[in-house]
CSV table of C-alpha atoms in Angstrom, one decimal:
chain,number,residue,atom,x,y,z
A,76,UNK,CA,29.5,-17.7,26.5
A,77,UNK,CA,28.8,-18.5,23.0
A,78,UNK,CA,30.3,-15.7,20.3
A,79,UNK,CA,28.0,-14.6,18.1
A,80,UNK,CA,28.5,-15.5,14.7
A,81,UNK,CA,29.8,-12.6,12.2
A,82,UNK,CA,30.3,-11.8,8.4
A,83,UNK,CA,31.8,-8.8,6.4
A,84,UNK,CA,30.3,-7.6,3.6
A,85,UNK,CA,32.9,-5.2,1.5
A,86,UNK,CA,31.9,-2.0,-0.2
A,87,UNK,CA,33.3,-1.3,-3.7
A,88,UNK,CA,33.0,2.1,-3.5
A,89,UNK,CA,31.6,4.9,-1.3
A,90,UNK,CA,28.7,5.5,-3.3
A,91,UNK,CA,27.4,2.3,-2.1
A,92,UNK,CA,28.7,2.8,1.3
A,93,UNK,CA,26.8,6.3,1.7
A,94,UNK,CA,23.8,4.9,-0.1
A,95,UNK,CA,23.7,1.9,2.2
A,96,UNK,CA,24.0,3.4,5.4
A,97,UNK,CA,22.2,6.5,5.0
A,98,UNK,CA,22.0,9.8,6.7
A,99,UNK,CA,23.0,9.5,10.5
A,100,UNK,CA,23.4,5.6,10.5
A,101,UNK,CA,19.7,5.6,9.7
A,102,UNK,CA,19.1,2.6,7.1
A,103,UNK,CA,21.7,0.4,9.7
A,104,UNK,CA,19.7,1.1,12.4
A,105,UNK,CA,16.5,-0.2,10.4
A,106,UNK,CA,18.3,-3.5,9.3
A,107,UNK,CA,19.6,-4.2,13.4
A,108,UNK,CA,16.0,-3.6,14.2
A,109,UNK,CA,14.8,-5.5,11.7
A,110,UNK,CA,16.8,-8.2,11.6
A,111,UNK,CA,17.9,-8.9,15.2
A,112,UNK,CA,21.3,-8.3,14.3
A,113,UNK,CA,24.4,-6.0,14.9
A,114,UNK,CA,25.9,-3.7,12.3
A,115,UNK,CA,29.3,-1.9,12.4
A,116,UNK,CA,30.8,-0.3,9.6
A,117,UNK,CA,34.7,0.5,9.7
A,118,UNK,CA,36.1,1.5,6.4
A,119,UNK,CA,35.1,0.0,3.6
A,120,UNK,CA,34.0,-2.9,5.8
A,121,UNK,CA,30.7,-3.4,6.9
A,122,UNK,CA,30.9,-6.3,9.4
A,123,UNK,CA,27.3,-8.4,10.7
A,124,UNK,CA,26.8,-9.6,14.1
A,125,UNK,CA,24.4,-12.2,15.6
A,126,UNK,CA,22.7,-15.7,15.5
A,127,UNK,CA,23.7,-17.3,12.4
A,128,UNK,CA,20.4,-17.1,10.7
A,129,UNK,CA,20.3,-13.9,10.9
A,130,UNK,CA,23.7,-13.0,9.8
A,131,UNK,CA,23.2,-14.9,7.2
A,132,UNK,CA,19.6,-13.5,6.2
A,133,UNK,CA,20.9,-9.6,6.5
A,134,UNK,CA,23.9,-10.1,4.1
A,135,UNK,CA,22.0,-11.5,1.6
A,136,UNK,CA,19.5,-8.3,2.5
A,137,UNK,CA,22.6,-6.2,1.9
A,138,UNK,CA,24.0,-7.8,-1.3
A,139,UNK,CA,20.0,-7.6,-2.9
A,140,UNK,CA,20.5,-3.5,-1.6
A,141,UNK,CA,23.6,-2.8,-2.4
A,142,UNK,CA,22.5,-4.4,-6.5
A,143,UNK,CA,20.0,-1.4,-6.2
A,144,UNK,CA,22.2,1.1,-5.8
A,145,UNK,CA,24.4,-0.4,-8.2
A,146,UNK,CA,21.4,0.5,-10.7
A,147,UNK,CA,21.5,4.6,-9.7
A,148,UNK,CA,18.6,3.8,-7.1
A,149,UNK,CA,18.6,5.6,-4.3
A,150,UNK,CA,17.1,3.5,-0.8
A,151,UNK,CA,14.3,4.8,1.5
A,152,UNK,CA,13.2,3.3,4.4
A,153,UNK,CA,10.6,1.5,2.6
A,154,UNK,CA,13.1,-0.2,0.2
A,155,UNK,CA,14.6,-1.8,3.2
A,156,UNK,CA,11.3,-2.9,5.1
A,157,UNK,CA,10.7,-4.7,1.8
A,158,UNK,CA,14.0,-6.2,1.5
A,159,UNK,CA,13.3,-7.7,5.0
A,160,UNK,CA,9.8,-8.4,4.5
A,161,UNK,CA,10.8,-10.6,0.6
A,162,UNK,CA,13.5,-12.3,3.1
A,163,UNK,CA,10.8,-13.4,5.6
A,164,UNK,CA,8.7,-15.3,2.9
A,165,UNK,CA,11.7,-16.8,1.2
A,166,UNK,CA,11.1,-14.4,-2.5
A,167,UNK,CA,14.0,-12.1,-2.0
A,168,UNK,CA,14.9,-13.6,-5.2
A,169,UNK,CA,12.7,-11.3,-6.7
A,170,UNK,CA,13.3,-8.4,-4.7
A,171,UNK,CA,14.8,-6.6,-8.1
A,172,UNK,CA,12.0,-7.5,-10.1
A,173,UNK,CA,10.5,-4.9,-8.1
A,174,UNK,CA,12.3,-2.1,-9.6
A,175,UNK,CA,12.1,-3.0,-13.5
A,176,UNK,CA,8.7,-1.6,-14.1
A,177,UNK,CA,8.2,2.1,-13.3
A,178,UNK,CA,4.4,2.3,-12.9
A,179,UNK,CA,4.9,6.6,-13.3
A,180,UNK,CA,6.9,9.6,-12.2
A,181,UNK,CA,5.8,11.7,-9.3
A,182,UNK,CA,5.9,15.9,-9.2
A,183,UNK,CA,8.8,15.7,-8.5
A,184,UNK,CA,10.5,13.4,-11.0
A,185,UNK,CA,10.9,10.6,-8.7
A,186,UNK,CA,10.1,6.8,-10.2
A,187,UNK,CA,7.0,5.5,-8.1
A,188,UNK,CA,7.4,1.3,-8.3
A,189,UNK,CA,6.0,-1.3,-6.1
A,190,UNK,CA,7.7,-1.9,-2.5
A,191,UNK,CA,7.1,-5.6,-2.3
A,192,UNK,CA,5.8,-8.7,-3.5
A,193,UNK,CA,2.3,-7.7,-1.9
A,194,UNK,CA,2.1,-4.8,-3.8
A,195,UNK,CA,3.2,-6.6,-7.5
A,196,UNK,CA,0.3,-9.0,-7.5
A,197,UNK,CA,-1.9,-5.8,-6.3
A,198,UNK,CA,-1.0,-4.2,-9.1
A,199,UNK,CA,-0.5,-7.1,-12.2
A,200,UNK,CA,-4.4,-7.5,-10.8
A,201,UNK,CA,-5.5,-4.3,-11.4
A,202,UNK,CA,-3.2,-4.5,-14.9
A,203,UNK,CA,-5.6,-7.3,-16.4
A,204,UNK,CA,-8.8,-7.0,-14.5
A,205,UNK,CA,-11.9,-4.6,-14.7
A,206,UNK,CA,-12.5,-4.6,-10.9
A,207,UNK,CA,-9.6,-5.6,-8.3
A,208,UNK,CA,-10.1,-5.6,-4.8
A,209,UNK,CA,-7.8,-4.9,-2.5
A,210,UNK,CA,-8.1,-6.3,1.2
A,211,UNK,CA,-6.1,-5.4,4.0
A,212,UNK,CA,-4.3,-3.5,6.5
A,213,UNK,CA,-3.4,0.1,6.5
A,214,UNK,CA,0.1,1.1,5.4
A,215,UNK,CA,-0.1,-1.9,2.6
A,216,UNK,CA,-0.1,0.5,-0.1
A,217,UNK,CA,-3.4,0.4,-1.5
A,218,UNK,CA,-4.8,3.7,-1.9
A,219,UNK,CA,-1.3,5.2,-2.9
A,220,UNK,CA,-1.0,2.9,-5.6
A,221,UNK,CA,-4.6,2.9,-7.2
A,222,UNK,CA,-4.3,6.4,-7.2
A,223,UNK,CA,-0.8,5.8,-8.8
A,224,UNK,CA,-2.9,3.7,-11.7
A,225,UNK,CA,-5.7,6.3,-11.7
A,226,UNK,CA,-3.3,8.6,-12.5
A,227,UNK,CA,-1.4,6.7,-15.9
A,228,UNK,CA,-4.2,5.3,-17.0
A,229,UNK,CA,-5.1,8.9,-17.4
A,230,UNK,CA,-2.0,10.1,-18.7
A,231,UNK,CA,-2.1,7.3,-21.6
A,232,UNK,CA,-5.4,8.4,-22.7
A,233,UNK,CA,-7.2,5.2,-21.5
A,234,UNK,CA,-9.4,7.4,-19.7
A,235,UNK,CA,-11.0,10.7,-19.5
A,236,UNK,CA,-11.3,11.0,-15.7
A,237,UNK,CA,-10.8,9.9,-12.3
A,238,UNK,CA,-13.4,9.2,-9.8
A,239,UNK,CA,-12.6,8.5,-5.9
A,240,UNK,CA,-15.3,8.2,-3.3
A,241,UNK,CA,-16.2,6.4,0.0
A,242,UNK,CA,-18.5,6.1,1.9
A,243,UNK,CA,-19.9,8.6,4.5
A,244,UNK,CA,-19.5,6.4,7.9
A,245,UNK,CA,-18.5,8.1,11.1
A,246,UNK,CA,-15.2,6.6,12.6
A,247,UNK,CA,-15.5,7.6,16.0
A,248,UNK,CA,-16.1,11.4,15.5
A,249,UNK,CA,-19.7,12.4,14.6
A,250,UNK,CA,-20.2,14.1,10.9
A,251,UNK,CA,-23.3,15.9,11.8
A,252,UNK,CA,-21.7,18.1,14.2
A,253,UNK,CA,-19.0,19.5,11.3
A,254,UNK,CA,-20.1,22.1,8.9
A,255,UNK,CA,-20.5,22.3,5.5
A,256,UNK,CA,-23.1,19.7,2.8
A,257,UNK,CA,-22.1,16.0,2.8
A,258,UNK,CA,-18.9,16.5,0.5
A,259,UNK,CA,-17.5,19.4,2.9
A,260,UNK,CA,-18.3,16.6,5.5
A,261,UNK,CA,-16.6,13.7,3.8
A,262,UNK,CA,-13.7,15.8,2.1
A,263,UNK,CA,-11.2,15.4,5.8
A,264,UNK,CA,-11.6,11.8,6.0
A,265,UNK,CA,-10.2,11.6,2.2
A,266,UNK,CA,-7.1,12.9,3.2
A,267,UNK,CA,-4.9,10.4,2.1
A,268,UNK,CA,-6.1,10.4,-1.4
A,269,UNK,CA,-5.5,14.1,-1.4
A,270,UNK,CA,-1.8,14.1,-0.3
A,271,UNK,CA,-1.3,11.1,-2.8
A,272,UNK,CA,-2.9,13.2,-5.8
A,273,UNK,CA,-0.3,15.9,-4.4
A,274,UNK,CA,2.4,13.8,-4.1
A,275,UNK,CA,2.0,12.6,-7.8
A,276,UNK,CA,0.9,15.1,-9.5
A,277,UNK,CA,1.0,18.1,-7.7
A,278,UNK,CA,-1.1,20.3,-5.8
A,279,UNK,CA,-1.9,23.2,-8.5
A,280,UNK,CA,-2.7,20.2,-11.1
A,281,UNK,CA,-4.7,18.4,-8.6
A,282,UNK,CA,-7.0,21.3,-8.4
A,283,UNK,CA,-7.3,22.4,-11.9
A,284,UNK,CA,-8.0,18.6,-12.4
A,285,UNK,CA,-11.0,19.2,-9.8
A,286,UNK,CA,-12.4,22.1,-11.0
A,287,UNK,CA,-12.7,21.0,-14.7
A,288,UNK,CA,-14.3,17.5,-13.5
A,289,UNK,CA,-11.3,15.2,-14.7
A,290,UNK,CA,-10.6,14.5,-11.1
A,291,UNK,CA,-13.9,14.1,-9.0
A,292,UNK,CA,-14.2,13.3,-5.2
A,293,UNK,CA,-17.4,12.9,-3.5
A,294,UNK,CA,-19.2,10.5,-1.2
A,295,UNK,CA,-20.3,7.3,-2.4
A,296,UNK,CA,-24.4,8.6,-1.7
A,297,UNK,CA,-23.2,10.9,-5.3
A,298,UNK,CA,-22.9,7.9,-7.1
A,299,UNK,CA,-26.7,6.7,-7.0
A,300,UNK,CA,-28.4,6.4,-10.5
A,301,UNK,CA,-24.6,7.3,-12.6
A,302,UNK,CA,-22.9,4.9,-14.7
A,303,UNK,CA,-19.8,5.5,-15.2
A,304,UNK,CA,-17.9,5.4,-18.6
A,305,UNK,CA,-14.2,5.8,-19.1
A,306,UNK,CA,-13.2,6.2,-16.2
A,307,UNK,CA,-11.0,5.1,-13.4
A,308,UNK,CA,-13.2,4.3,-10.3
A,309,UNK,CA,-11.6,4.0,-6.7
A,310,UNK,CA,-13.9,3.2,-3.6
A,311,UNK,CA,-12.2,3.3,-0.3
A,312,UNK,CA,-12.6,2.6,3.2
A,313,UNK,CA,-15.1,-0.3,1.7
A,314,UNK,CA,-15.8,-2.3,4.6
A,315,UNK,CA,-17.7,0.3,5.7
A,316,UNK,CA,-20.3,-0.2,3.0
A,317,UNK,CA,-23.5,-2.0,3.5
A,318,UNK,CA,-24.6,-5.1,1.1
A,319,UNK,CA,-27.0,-3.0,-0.8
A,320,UNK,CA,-24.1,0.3,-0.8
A,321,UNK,CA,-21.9,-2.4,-2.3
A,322,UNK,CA,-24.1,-3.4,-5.2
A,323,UNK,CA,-25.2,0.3,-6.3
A,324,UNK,CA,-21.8,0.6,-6.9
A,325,UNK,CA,-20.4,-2.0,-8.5
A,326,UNK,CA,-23.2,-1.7,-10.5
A,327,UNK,CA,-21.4,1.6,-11.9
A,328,UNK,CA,-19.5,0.0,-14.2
A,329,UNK,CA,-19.7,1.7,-17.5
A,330,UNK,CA,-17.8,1.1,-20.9
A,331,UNK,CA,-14.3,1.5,-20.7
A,332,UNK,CA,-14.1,1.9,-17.2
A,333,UNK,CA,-12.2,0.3,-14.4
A,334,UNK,CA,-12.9,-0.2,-10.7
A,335,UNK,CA,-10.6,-0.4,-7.9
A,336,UNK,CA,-12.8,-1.2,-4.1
A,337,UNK,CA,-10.0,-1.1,-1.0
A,338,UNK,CA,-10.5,-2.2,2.6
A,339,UNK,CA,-9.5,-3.6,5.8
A,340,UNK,CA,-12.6,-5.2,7.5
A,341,UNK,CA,-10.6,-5.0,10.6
A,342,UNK,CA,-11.7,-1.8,10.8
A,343,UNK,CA,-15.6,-2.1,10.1
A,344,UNK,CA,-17.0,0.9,11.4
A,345,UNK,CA,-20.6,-0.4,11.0
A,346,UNK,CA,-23.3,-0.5,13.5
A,347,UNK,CA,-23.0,-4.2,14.6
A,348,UNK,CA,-25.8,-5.4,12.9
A,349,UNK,CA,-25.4,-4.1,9.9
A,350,UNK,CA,-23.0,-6.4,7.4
A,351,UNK,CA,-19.8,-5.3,5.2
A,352,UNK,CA,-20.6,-5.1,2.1
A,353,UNK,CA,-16.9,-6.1,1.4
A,354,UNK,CA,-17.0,-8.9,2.9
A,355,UNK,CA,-20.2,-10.2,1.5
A,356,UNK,CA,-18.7,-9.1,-2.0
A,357,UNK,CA,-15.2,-11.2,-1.6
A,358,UNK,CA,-18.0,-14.2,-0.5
A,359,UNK,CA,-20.2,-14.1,-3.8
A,360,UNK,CA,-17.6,-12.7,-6.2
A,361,UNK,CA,-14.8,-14.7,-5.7
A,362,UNK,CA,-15.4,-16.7,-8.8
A,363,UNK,CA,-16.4,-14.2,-11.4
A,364,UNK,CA,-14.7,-13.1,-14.4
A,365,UNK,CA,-12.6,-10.0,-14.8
A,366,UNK,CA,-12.6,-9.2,-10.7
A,367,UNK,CA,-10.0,-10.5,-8.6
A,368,UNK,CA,-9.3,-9.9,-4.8
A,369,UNK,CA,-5.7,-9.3,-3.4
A,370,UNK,CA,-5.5,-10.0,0.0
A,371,UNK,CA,-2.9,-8.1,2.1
A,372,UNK,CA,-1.3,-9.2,4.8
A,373,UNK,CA,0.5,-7.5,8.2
A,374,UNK,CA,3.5,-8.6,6.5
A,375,UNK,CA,3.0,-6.0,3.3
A,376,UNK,CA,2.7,-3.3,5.8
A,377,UNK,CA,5.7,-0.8,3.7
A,378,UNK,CA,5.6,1.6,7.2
A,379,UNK,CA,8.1,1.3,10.0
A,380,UNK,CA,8.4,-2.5,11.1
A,381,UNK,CA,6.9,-2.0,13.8
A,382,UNK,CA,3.4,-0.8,12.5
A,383,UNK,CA,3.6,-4.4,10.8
A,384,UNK,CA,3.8,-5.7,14.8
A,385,UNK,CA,1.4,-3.8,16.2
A,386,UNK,CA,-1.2,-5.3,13.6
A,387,UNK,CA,0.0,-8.7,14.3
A,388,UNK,CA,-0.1,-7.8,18.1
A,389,UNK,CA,-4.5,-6.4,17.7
A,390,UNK,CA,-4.9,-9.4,15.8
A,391,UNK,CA,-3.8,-11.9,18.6
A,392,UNK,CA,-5.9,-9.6,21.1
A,393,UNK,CA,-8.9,-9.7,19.3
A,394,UNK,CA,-7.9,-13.5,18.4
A,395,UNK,CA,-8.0,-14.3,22.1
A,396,UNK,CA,-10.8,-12.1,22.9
A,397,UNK,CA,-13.2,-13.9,20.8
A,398,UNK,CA,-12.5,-17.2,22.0
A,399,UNK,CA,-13.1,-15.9,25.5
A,400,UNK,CA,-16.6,-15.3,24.3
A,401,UNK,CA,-17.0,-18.8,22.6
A,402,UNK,CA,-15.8,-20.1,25.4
């Protein structure tokens, strides 16, 4: 029986150690998952264990790490997922890169950056561009983070407020049957944004931002007949918009204001016959000035690794379902 194949890694100190390894073994157990590998630490030692490859590939995960908290940055799950995602498509030389820009500081102080290469063009596009799409699966990042740039562009003064919407399509549960008007409606299925505005700002300021208008939520029917100036325009959930949803509003677009659309057209939620609006929109505006579309991939997925599997897992379903039908 072949040995596997080993390498030590040596901690300087125990700052990196505890940083590293993480409460109850809990960023080691994420890189053996991740990685295919085995990791024991004795000492100051931290020794790697497994096909070559992939010995190989986790010590240079740990070395780009370990640099981090060499910096005062503290790891999070998410650090390491996109460690081992920038190792998969060979740019873990720009891992760090990652962590020069902080794009804002959340309620609680903590520095909000991007997670992975993914995310940096996501956000470089929305840095030079007055619309940027963002196309993809869930757990990418993209609502987080255009709320993240909703939120400094309105703490630099660019603009004067904030507007999120979506549009009002049922996802399996049927919005006539809850109470309330259309917003009451609409207002649980915007749940993310909510805990992101939270998150970043807190949830006192989030609501004193709401009732005086700077921050405003609604469904995308509110938009009809508005243009909107200075401001910082989100539209999520977009592949559930229809062609004709899609134009009213883009169409929006007022002086000094920014647009941001996100969707995953895998998860169209359309009657069949009707078509995305996002998808016709990536089709006729791929080519036009000041938009660009960022295209996310299974691989950006900043959840556990194994949320990034189960996408890939659907897509080879519905992959082989499809040429069952063609066939």
């Amino acid at each position: 029986m072949t040995k596997p194949f080993e390498k030590q890694y040596t901690f300087e100190n125990a700052e990196q150690e505890i940083g590293l390894v993480g409460p109850q073994d809990a960023n080691l157990h994420l890189l053996e998952e991740g990685m295919q590998v085995v990791i024991v630490v004795f000492g100051d030692k931290l020794t790697i264990k497994g096909e070559q490859t992939a010995v190989e590939g986790t010590f240079a995960v740990i070395e780009a790490l370990t640099a981090l908290i060499k910096k005062g940055i503290k790891l999070n799950a998410t650090d390491l997922v996109s460690a081992m995602k920038m190792y998969e498509r060979g740019t873990l030389e720009y891992f760090a890169d990652l962590y020069t820009e902080t794009l804002l500081h959340d309620s609680k102080g903590r520095a909000v950056r991007v997670k992975n290469y993914g995310q940096r063009r996501y956000v470089q596009a929305i840095q030079h561009n007055d619309i940027t799409f963002g196309i993809g699966p869930a757990g990418t990042g993209k609502t987080y983070l255009a709320v993240v740039m909703a939120i400094a562009a309105l703490k630099r003064g660019d603009v004067e407020r904030i507007i999120i919407t979506r549009p009002a399509v049922e996802a399996g549960e049927s919005l006539g049957f809850l109470p309330g008007d259309l917003k009451e409606k609409v207002d649980p299925y915007l749940r993310p944004i909510y805990d992101a505005l939270n998150m970043l700002i807190g949830a006192e300021r989030t609501e004193r931002f709401m009732e005086r208008g700077t921050i405003e939520i609604a469904p995308l029917a509110y938009m009809r007949g508005r243009t909107l100036d200075n401001a910082f325009i989100i539209l999520d959930e977009a592949q559930n918009t229809t062609t004709q949803q899609m134009k009213m509003f883009l169409t929006r677009l007022g002086f000094g204001s920014q647009m941001i659309v996100n969707g995953d057209i895998s998860q169209i939620d359309l009657p069949s016959r009707v078509r995305s609006g996002l998808i016709q929109a990536e089709t006729i505006l791929q080519n036009v000035d000041h938009i660009e579309f960022i295209n996310f991939a299974a691989d950006d997925v900043v959840r556990h690794p194994v949320v990034g599997a189960i996408i890939n897992a659907y897509d080879f379903y519905d992959a082989k379902e499809a040429e069952k039908k063609e066939a």
